[in-house]
CSV table of C-alpha atoms in Angstrom, one decimal:
chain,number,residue,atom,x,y,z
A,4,UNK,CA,112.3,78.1,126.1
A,5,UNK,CA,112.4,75.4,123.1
A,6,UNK,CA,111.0,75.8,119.6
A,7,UNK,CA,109.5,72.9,118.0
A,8,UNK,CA,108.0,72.1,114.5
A,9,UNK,CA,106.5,69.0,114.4
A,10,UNK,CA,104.5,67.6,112.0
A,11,UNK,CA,101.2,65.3,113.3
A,12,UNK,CA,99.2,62.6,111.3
A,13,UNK,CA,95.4,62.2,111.8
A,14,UNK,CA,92.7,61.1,109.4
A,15,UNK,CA,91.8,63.6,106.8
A,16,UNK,CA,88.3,63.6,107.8
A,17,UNK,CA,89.6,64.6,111.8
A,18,UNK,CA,92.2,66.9,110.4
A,19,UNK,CA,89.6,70.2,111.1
A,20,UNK,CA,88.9,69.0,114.8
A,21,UNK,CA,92.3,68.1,115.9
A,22,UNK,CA,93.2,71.8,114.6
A,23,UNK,CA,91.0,73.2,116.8
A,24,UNK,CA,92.3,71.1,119.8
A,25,UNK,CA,95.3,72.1,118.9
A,26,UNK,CA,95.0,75.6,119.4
A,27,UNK,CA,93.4,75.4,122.5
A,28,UNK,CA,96.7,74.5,124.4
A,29,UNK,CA,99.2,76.2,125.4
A,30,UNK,CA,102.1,76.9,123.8
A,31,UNK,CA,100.9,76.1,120.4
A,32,UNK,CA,101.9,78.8,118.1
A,33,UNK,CA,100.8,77.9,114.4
A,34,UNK,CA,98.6,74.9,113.3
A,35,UNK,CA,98.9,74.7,109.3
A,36,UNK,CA,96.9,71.9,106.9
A,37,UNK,CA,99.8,70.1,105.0
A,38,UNK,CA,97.5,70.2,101.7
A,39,UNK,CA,95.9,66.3,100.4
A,40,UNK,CA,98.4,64.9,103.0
A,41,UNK,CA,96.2,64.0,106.8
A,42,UNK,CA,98.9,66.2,108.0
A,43,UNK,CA,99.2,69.3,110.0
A,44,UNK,CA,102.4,71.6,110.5
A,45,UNK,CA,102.2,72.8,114.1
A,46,UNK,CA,105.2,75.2,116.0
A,47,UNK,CA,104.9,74.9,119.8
A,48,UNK,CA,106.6,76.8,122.0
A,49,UNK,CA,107.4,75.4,125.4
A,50,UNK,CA,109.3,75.6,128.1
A,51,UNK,CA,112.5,73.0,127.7
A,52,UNK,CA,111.4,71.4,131.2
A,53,UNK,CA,108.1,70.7,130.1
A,54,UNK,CA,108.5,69.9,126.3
A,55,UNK,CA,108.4,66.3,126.6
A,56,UNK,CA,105.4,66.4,128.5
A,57,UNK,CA,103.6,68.9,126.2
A,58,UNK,CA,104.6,66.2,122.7
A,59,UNK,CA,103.3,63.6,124.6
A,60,UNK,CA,100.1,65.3,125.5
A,61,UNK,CA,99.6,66.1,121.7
A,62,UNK,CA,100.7,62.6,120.9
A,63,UNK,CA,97.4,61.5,123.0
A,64,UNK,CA,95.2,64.0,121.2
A,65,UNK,CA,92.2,61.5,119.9
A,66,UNK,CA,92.7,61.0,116.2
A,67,UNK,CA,96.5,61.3,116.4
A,68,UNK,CA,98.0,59.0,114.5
A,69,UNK,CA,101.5,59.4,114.6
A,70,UNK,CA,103.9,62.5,116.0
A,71,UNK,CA,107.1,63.7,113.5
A,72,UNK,CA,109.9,66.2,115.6
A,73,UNK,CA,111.0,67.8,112.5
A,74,UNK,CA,113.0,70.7,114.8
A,75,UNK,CA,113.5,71.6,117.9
A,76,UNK,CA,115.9,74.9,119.1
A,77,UNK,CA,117.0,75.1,122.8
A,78,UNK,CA,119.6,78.0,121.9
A,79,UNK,CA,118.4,80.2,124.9
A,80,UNK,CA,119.1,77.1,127.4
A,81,UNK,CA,122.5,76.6,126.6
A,82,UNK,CA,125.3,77.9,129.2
A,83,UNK,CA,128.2,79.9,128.5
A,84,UNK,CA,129.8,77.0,126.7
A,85,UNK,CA,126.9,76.1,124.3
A,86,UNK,CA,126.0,72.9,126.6
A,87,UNK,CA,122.9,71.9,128.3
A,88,UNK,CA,122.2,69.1,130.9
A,89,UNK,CA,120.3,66.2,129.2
A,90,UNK,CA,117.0,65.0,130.7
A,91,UNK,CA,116.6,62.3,133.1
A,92,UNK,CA,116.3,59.0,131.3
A,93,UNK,CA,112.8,57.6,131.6
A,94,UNK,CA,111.9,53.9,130.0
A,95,UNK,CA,109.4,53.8,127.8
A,96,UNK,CA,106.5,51.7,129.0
A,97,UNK,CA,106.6,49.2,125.6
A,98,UNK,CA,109.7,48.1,126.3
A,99,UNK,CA,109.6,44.4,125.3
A,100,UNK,CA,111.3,41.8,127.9
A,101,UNK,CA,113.0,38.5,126.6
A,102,UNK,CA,114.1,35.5,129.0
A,103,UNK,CA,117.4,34.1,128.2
A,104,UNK,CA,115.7,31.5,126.5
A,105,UNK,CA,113.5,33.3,124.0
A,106,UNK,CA,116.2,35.6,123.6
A,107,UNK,CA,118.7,32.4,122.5
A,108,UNK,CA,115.6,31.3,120.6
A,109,UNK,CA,115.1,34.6,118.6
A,110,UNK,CA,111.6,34.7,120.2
A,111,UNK,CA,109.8,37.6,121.7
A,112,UNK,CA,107.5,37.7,124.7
């Protein structure tokens, strides 16, 4: 299992709603209002294999602004050793792509 704190912008006015959503999935543990800031304090609990998948659901939450990893502990997935196999590597899907030319040029696609 991993521990995450992570700390999830919205607008103010949405802050009340997203909570709610919040704690309607699983593995969220604690959803807390960072006070003035359109911020909320949440600790999810996942299982290591699916944590990406669980921030990036939250991360599509309507009203989500932006997603902060403050902390994450995979203690209980280390071996013997204190190691622990890295995910696969995925791209990510904005990945901009120059030509040679535009890339000589200093010009993006």
């Amino acid at each position: 299992m991993a521990i995450a704190g992570i700390v999830i912008s919205a607008p103010q006015e949405r802050l009340a709603g997203l909570r709610g959503l919040l704690l309607d999935l699983r593995g969220v543990l604690e959803v807390h209002e960072v006070a003035g800031a359109g911020k909320l304090a949440v600790v999810l609990e996942s299982p290591s294999h699916t944590l990406q998948r669980d921030l990036e659901e939250i991360n599509g939450l309507p009203h989500v602004l932006m997603l902060d990893v403050a902390f994450i502990n995979y203690e209980d997935d280390l071996d013997s050793q204190g190691h622990m196999a890295c995910p696969p590597h995925r791209q990510k899907e904005h990945c901009l792509v120059l030509s040679e030319d535009e890339a000589a040029a200093g010009r993006l696609q």
